[in-house]
PDB file of C-alpha atoms in Angstrom:
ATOM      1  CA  UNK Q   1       9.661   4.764  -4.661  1.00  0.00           C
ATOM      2  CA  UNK Q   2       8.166   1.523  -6.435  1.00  0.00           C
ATOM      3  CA  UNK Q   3       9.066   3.488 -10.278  1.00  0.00           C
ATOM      4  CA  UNK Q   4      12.321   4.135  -8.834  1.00  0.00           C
ATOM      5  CA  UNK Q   5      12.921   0.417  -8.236  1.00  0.00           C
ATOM      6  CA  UNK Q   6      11.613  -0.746 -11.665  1.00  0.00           C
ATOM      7  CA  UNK Q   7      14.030   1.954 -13.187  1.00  0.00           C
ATOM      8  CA  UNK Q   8      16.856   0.459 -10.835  1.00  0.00           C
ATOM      9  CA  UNK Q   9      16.320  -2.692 -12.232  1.00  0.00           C
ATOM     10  CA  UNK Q  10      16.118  -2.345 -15.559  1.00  0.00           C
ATOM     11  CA  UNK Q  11      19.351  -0.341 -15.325  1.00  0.00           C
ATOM     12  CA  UNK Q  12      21.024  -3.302 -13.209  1.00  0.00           C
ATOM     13  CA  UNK Q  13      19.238  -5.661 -16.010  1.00  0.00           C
ATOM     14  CA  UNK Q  14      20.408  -3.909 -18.695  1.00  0.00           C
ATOM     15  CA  UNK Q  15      24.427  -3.832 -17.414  1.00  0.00           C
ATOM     16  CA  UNK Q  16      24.230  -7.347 -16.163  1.00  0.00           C
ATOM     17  CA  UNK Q  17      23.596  -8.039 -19.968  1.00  0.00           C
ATOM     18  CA  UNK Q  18      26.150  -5.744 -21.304  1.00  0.00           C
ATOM     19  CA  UNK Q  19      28.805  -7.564 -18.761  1.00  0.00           C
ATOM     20  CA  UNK Q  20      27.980 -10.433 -20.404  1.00  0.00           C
ATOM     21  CA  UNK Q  21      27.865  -9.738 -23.942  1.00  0.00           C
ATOM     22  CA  UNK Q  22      31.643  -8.618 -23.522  1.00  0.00           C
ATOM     23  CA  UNK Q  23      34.976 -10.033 -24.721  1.00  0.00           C
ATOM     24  CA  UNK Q  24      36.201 -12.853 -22.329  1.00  0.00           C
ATOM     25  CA  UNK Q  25      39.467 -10.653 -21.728  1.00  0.00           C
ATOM     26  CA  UNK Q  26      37.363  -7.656 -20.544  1.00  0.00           C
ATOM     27  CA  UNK Q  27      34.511  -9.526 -18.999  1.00  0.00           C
ATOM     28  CA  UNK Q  28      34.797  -8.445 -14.939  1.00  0.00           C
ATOM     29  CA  UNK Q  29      33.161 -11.752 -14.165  1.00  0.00           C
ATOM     30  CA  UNK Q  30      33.745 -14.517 -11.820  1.00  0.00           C
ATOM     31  CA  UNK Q  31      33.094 -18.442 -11.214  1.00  0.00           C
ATOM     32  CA  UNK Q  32      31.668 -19.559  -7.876  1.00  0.00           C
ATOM     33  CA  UNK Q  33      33.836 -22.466  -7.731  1.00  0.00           C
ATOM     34  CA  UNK Q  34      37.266 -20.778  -8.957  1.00  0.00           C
ATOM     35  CA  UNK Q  35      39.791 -20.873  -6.878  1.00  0.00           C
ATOM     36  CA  UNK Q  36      39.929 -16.571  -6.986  1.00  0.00           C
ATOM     37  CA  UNK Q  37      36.723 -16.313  -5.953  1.00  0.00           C
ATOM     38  CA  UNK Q  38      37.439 -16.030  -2.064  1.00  0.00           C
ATOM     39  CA  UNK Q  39      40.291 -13.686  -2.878  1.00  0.00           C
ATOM     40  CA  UNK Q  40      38.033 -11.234  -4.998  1.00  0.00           C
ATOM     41  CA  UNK Q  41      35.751 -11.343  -2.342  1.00  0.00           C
ATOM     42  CA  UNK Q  42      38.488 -10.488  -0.498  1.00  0.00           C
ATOM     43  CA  UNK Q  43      40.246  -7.870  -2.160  1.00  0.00           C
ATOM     44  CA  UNK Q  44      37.111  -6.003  -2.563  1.00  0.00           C
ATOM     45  CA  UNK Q  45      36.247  -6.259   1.410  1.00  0.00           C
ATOM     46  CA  UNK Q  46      39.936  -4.571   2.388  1.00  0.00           C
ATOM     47  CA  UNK Q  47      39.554  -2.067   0.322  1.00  0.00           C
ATOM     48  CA  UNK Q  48      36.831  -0.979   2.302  1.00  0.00           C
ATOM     49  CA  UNK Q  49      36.804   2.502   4.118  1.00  0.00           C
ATOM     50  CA  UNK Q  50      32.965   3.614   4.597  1.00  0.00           C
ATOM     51  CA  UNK Q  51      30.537   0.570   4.418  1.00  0.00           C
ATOM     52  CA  UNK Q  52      29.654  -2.845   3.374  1.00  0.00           C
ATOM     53  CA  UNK Q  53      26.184  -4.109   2.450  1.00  0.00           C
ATOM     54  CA  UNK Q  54      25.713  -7.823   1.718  1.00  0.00           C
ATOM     55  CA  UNK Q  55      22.835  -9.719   0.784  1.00  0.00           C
ATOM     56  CA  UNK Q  56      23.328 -13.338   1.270  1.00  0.00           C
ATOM     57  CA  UNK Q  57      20.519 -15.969   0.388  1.00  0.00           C
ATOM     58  CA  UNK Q  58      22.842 -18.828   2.171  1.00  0.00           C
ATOM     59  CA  UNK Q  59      22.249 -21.685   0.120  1.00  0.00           C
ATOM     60  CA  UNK Q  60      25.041 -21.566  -2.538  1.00  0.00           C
ATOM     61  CA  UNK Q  61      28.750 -21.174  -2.193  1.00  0.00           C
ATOM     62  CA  UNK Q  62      28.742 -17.831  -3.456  1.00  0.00           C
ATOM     63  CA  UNK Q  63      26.911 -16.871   0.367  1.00  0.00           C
ATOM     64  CA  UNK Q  64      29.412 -19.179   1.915  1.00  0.00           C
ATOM     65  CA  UNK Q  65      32.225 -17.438   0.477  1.00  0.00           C
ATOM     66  CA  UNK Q  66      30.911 -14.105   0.782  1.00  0.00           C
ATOM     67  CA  UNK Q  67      30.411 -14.424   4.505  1.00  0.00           C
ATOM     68  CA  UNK Q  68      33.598 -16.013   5.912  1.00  0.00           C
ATOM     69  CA  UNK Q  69      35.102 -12.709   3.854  1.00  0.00           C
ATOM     70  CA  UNK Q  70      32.777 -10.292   4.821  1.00  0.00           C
ATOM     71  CA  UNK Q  71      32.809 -11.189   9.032  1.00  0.00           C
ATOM     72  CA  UNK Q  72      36.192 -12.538   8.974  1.00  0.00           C
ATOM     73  CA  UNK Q  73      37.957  -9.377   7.571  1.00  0.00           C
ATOM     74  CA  UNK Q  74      41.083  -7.626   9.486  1.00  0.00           C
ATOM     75  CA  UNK Q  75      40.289  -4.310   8.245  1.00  0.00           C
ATOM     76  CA  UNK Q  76      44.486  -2.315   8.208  1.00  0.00           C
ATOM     77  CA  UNK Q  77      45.394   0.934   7.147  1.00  0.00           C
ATOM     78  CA  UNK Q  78      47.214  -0.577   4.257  1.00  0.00           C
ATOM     79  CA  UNK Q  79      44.137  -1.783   2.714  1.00  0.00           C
ATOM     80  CA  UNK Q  80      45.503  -5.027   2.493  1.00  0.00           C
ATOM     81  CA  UNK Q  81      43.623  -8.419   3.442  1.00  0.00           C
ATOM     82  CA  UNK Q  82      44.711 -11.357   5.337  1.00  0.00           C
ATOM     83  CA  UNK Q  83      45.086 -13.863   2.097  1.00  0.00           C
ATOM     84  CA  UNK Q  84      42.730 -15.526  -0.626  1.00  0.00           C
ATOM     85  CA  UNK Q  85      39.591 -17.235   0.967  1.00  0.00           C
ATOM     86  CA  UNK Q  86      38.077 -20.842  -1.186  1.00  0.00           C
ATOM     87  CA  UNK Q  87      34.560 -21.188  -0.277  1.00  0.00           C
ATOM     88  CA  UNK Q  88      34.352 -23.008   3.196  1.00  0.00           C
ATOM     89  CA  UNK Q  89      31.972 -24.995   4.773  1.00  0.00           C
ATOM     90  CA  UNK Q  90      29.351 -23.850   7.163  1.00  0.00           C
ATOM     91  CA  UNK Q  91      31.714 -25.377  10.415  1.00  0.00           C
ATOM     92  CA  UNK Q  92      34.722 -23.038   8.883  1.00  0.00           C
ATOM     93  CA  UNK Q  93      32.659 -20.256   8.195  1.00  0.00           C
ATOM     94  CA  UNK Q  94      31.500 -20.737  12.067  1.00  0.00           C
ATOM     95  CA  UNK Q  95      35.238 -19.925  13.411  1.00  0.00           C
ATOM     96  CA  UNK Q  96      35.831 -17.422  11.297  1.00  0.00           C
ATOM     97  CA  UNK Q  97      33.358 -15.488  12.362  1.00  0.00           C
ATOM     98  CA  UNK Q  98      33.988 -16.306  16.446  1.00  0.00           C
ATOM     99  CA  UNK Q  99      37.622 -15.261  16.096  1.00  0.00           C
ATOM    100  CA  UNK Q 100      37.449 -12.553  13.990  1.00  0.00           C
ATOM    101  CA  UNK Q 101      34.327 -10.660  16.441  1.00  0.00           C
ATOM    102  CA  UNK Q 102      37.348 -10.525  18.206  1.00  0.00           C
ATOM    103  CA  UNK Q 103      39.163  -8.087  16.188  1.00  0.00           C
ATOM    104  CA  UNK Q 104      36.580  -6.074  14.374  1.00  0.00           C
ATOM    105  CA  UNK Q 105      36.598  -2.758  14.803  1.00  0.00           C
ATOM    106  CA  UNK Q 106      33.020  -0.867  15.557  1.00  0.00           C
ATOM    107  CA  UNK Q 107      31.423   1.879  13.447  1.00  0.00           C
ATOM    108  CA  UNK Q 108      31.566   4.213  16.770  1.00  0.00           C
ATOM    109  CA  UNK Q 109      35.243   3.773  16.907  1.00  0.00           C
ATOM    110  CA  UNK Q 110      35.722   4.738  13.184  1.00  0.00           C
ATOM    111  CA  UNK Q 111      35.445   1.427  11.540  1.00  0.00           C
ATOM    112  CA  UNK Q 112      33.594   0.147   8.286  1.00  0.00           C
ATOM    113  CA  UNK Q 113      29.590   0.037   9.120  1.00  0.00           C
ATOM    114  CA  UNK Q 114      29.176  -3.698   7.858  1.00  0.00           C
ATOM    115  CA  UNK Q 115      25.537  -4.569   7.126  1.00  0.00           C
ATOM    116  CA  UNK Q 116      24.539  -8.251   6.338  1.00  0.00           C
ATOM    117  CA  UNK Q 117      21.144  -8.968   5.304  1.00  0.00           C
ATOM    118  CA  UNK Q 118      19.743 -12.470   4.868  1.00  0.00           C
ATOM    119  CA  UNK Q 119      16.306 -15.017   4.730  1.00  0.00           C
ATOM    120  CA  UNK Q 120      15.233 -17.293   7.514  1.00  0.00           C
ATOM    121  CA  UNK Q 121      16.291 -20.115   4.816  1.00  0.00           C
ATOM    122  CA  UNK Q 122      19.765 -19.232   5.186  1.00  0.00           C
ATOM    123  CA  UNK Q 123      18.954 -19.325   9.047  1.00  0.00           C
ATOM    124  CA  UNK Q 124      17.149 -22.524   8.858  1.00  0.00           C
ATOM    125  CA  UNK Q 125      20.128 -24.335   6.017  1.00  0.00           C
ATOM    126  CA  UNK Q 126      22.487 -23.088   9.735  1.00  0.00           C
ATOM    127  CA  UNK Q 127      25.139 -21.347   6.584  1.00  0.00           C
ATOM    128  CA  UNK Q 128      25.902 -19.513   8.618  1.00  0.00           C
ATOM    129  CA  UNK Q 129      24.512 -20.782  11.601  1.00  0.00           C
ATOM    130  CA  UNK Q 130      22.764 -17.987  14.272  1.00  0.00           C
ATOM    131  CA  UNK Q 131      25.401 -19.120  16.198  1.00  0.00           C
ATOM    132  CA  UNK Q 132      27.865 -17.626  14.257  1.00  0.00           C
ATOM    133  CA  UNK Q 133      25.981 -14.533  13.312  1.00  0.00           C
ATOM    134  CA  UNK Q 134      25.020 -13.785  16.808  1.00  0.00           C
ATOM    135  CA  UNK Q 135      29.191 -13.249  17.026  1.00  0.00           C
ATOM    136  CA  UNK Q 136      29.603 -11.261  14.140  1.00  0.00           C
ATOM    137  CA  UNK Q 137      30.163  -7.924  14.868  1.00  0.00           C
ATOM    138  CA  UNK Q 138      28.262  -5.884  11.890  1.00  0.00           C
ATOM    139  CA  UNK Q 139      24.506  -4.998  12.041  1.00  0.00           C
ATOM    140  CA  UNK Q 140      22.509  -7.904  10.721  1.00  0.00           C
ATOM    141  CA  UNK Q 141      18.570  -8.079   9.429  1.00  0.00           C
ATOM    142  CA  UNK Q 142      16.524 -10.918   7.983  1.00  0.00           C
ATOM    143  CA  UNK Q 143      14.454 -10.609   5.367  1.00  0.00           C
ATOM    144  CA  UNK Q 144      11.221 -12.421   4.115  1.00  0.00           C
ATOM    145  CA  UNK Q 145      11.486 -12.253   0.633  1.00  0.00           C
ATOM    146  CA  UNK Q 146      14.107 -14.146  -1.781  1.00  0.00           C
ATOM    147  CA  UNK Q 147      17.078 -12.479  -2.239  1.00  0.00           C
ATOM    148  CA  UNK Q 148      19.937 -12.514  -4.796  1.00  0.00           C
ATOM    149  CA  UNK Q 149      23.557 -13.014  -3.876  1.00  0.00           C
ATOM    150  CA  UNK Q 150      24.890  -9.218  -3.897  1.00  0.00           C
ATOM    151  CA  UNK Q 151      27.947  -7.123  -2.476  1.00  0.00           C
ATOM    152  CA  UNK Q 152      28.408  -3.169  -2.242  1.00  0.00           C
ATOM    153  CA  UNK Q 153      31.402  -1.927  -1.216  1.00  0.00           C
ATOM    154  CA  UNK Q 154      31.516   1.921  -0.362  1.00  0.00           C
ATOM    155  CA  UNK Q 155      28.716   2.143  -2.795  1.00  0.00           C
ATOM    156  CA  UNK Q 156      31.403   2.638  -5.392  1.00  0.00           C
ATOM    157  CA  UNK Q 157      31.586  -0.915  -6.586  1.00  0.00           C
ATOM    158  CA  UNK Q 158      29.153  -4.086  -6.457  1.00  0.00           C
ATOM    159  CA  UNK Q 159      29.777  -8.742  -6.936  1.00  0.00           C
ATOM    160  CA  UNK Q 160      26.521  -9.527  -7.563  1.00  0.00           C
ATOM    161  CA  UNK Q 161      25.432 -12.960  -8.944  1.00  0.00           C
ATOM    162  CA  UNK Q 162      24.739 -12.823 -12.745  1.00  0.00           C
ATOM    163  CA  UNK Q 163      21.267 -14.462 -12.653  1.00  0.00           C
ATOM    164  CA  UNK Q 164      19.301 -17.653 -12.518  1.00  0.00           C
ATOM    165  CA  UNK Q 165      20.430 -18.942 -16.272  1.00  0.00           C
ATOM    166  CA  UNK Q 166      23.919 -18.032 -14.869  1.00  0.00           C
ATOM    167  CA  UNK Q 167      24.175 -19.205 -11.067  1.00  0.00           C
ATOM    168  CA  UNK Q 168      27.927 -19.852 -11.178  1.00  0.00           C
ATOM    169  CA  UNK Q 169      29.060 -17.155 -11.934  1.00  0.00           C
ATOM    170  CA  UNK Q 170      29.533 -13.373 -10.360  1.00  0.00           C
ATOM    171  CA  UNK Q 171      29.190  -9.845 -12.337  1.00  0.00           C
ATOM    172  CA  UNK Q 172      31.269  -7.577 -10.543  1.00  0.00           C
ATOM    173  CA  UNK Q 173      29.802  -4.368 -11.308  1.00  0.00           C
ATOM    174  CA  UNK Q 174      31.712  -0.432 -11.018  1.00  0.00           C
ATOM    175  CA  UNK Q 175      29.098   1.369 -13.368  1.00  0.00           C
ATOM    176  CA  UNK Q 176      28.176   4.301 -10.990  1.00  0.00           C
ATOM    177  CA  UNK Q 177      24.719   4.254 -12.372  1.00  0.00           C
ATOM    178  CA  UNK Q 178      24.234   0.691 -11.598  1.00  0.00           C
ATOM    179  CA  UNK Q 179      25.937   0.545  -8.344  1.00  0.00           C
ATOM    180  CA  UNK Q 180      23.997   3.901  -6.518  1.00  0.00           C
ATOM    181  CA  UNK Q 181      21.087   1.339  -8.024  1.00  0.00           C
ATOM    182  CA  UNK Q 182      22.259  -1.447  -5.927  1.00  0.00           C
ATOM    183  CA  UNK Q 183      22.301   0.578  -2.756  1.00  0.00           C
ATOM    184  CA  UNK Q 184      18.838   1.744  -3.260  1.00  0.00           C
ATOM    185  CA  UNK Q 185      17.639  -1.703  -3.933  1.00  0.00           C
ATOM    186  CA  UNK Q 186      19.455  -3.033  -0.614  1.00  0.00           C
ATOM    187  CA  UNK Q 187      18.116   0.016   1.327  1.00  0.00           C
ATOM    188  CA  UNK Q 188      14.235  -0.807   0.244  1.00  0.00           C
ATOM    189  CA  UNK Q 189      15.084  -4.807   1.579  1.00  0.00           C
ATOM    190  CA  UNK Q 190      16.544  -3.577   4.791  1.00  0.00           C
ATOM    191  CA  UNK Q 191      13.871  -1.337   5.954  1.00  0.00           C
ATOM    192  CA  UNK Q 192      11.173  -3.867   5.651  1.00  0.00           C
ATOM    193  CA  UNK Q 193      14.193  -6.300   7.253  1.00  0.00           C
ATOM    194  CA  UNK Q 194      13.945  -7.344  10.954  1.00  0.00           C
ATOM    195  CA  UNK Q 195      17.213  -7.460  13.215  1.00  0.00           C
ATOM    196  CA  UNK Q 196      18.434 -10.744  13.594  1.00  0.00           C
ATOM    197  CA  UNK Q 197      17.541 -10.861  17.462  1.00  0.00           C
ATOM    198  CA  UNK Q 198      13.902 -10.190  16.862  1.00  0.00           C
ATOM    199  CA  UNK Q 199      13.791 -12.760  14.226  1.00  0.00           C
ATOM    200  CA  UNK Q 200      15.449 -15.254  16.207  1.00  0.00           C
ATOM    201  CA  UNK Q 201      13.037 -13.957  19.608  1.00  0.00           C
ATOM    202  CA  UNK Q 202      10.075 -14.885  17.215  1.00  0.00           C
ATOM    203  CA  UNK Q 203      10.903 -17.976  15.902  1.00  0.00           C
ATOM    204  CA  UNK Q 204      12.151 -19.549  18.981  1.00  0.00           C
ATOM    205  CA  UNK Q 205       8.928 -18.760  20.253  1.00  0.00           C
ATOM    206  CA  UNK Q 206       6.686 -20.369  17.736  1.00  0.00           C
ATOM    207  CA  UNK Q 207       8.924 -23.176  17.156  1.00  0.00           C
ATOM    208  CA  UNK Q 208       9.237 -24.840  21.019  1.00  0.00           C
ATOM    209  CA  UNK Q 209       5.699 -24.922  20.744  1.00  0.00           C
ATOM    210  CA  UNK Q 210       4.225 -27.716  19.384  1.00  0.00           C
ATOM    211  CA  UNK Q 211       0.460 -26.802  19.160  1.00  0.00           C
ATOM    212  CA  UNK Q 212       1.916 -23.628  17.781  1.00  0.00           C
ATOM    213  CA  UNK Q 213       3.265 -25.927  14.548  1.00  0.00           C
ATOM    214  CA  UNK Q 214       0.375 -27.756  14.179  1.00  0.00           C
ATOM    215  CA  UNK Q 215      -1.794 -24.245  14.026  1.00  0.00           C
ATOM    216  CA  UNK Q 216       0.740 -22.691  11.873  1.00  0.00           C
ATOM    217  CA  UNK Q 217       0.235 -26.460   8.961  1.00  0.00           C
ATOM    218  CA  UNK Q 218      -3.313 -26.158   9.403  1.00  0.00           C
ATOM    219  CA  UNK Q 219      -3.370 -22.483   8.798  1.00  0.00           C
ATOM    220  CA  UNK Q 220      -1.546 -23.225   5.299  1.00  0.00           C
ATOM    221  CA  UNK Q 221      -3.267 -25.789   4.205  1.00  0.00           C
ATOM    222  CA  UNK Q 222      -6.523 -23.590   4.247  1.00  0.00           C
ATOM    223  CA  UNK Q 223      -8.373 -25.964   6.971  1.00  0.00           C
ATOM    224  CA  UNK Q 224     -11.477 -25.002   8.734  1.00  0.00           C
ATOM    225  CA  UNK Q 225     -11.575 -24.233  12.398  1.00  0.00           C
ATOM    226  CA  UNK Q 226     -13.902 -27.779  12.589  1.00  0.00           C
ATOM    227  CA  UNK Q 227     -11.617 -29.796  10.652  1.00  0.00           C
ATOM    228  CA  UNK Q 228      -8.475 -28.274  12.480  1.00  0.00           C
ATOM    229  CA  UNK Q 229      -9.987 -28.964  16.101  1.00  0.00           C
ATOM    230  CA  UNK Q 230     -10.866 -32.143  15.111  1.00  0.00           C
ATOM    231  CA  UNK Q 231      -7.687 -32.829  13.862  1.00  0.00           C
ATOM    232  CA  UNK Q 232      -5.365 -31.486  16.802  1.00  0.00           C
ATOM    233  CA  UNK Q 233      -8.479 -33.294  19.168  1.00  0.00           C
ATOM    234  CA  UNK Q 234      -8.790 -30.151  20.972  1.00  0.00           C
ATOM    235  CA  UNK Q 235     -12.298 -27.863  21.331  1.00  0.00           C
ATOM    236  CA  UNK Q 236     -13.307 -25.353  18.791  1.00  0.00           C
ATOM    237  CA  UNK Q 237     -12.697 -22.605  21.617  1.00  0.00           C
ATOM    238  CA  UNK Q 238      -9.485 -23.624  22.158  1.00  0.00           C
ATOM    239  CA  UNK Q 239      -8.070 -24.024  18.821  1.00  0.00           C
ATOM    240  CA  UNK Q 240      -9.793 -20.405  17.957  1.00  0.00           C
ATOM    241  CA  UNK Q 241      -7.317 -19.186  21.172  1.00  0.00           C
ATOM    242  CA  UNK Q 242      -4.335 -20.841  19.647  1.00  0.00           C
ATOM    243  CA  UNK Q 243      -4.533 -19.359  15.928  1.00  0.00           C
ATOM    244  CA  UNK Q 244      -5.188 -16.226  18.056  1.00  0.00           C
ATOM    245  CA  UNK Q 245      -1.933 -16.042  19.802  1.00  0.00           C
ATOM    246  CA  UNK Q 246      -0.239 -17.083  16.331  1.00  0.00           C
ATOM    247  CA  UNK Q 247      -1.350 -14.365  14.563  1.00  0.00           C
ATOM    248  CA  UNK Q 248      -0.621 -12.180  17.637  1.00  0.00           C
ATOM    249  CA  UNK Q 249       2.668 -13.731  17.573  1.00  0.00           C
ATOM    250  CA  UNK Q 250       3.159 -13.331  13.777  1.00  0.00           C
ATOM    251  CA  UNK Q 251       1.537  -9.815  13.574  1.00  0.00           C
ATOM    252  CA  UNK Q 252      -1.002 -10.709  10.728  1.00  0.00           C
ATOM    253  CA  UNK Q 253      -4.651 -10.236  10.881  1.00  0.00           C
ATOM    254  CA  UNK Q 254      -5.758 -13.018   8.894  1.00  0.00           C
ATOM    255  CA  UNK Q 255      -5.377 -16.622   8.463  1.00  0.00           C
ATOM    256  CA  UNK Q 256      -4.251 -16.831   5.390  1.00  0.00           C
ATOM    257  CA  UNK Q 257      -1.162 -14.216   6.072  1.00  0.00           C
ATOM    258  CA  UNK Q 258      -0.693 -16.213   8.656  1.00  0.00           C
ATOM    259  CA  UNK Q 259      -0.057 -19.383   6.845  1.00  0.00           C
ATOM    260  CA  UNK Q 260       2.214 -17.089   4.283  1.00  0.00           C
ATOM    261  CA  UNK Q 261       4.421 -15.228   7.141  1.00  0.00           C
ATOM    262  CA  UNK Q 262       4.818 -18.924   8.872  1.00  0.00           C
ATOM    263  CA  UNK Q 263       6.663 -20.107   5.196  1.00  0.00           C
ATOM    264  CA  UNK Q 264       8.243 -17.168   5.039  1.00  0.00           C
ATOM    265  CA  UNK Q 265       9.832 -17.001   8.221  1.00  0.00           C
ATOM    266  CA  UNK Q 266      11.261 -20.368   7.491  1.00  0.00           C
ATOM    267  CA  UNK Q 267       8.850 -22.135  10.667  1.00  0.00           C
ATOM    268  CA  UNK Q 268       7.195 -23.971   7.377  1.00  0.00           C
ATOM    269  CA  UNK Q 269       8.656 -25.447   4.630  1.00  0.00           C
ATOM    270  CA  UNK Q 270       8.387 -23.407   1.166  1.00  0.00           C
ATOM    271  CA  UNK Q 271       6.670 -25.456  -1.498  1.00  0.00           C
ATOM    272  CA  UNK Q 272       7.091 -22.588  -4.205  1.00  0.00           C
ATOM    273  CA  UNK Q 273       8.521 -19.738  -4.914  1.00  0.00           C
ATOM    274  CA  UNK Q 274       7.179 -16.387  -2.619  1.00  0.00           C
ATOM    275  CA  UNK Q 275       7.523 -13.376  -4.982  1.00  0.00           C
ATOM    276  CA  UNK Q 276      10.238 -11.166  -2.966  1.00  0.00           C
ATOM    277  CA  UNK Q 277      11.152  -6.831  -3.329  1.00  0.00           C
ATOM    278  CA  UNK Q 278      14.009  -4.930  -3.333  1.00  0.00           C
ATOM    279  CA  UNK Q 279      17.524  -6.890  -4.444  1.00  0.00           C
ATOM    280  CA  UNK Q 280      15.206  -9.943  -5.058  1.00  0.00           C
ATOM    281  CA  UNK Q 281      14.609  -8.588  -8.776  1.00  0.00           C
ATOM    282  CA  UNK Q 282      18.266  -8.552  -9.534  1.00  0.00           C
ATOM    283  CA  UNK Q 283      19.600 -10.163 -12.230  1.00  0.00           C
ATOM    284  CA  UNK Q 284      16.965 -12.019 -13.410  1.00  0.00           C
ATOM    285  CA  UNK Q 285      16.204 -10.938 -17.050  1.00  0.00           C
TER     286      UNK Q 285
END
């Protein structure tokens, strides 16, 4: 499985260069902030029949966009959508996604199985807000690791972003190759994915408890049990109890992971870059 990946990379790698390289008047790429982005988005949602799998980082406008399309579709027998969507702020993305729950179809009814997988640091940014994703009706996961901005429609075509040295901009991608790449890139993220209501069980948890917090920074910052007891003014025995039910909590066996799953999670703040799998090698050549 991991060789497959590295091949499924390269190959992405290698046609995210080629879509590049080409001719501006047969390049299939697109700006974040042009004004067809929200309708390519879209277009390529309503012409949905089978599935939809979305990865969405949530902290650029591509997510933004992506979203308000993806949970705000009005899927018709036509195959065509309800008008061009701009990017939209997290508030508009928020009732989109309340009134269109409304109107989705489900997958046991013969709809389009929608699957939207994002990181607790779109959770934490609130774009969009768990709120909002609670109400979507499609099958959502969150994921630890970073992820790039991508979109597979009916695993016949993919919008993924073009890379870090090119983060306004979109590759949309119908290379068969590439895309059956894609999919097995987003299925690797969203098996080691949790659903969205265990996330959110976990970190509501951890995060109304204060000693919990305190654990969690001392835990990261490598402190002794001594120096952490002292520190939260509580006995030895007692701190060695909470770290216990942290790790419990977190499903690590070790301090350290601890400290790691914590950042990851989005309960701590990230102060570098945690090296990700699956869709998070995308597009970074």
């Amino acid at each position: 499985m991991e060789r497959a990946l590295l091949q499924a990379r390269e190959l992405i790698d290698s046609t995210m260069s080629l879509h590049r390289d080409r001719p501006a008047r047969d390049a299939l790429v697109i700006r974040a902030d042009d004004a067809e982005a929200g309708a390519t988005v879209a277009r390529l949602l309503g012409r949905a029949r089978h599935s939809i799998s979305a990865s969405l980082p949530g902290d650029g406008e591509q997510s933004q966009t992506v979203f308000a399309a993806l949970t705000g579709r009005r899927p018709e027998p036509t195959g065509r959508t309800a008008g061009p969507l701009a990017a939209v702020s997290s508030r508009g993305a928020d009732r989109v996604v309340v009134q269109a729950s409304r109107r989705a179809r489900t997958p046991e009814a013969g709809g389009v199985v929608v699957r939207l997988l994002c990181t607790p640091r779109a959770l934490s940014a609130g774009v969009p807000s768990a709120a909002a994703l609670r109400a979507a009706r499609c099958e959502i996961r969150v994921v630890d690791s970073e992820l790039r901005e991508a979109l597979i429609v009916d695993g016949r075509v993919a919008l993924i972003q073009s890379g870090p040295e090119h983060s306004d901009s979109a590759a949309i991608i119908k290379d068969t190759a590439s895309v059956r790449a894609l999919d097995l890139l987003f299925a690797g993220s969203w098996a080691n994915a949790r659903p969205l209501a265990e996330h959110l069980r976990l970190s509501e948890r951890l995060l109304r408890t204060p000693s919990a917090q305190r654990v969690l920074e001392r835990l990261r910052e490598g402190h002794t049990d001594d120096v952490a007891a002292r520190e939260l003014q509580v006995s030895l025995r007692t701190y060695r109890r909470y770290v216990a039910a942290v790790m419990k909590e977190l499903g690590v066996s070790s301090r350290f992971q601890a400290g790691v799953r914590a950042v990851e999670l989005g309960l701590l703040p990230r102060r570098g870059t945690v090296a990700g799998a699956g869709l998070s090698g995308v597009g970074r050549a």
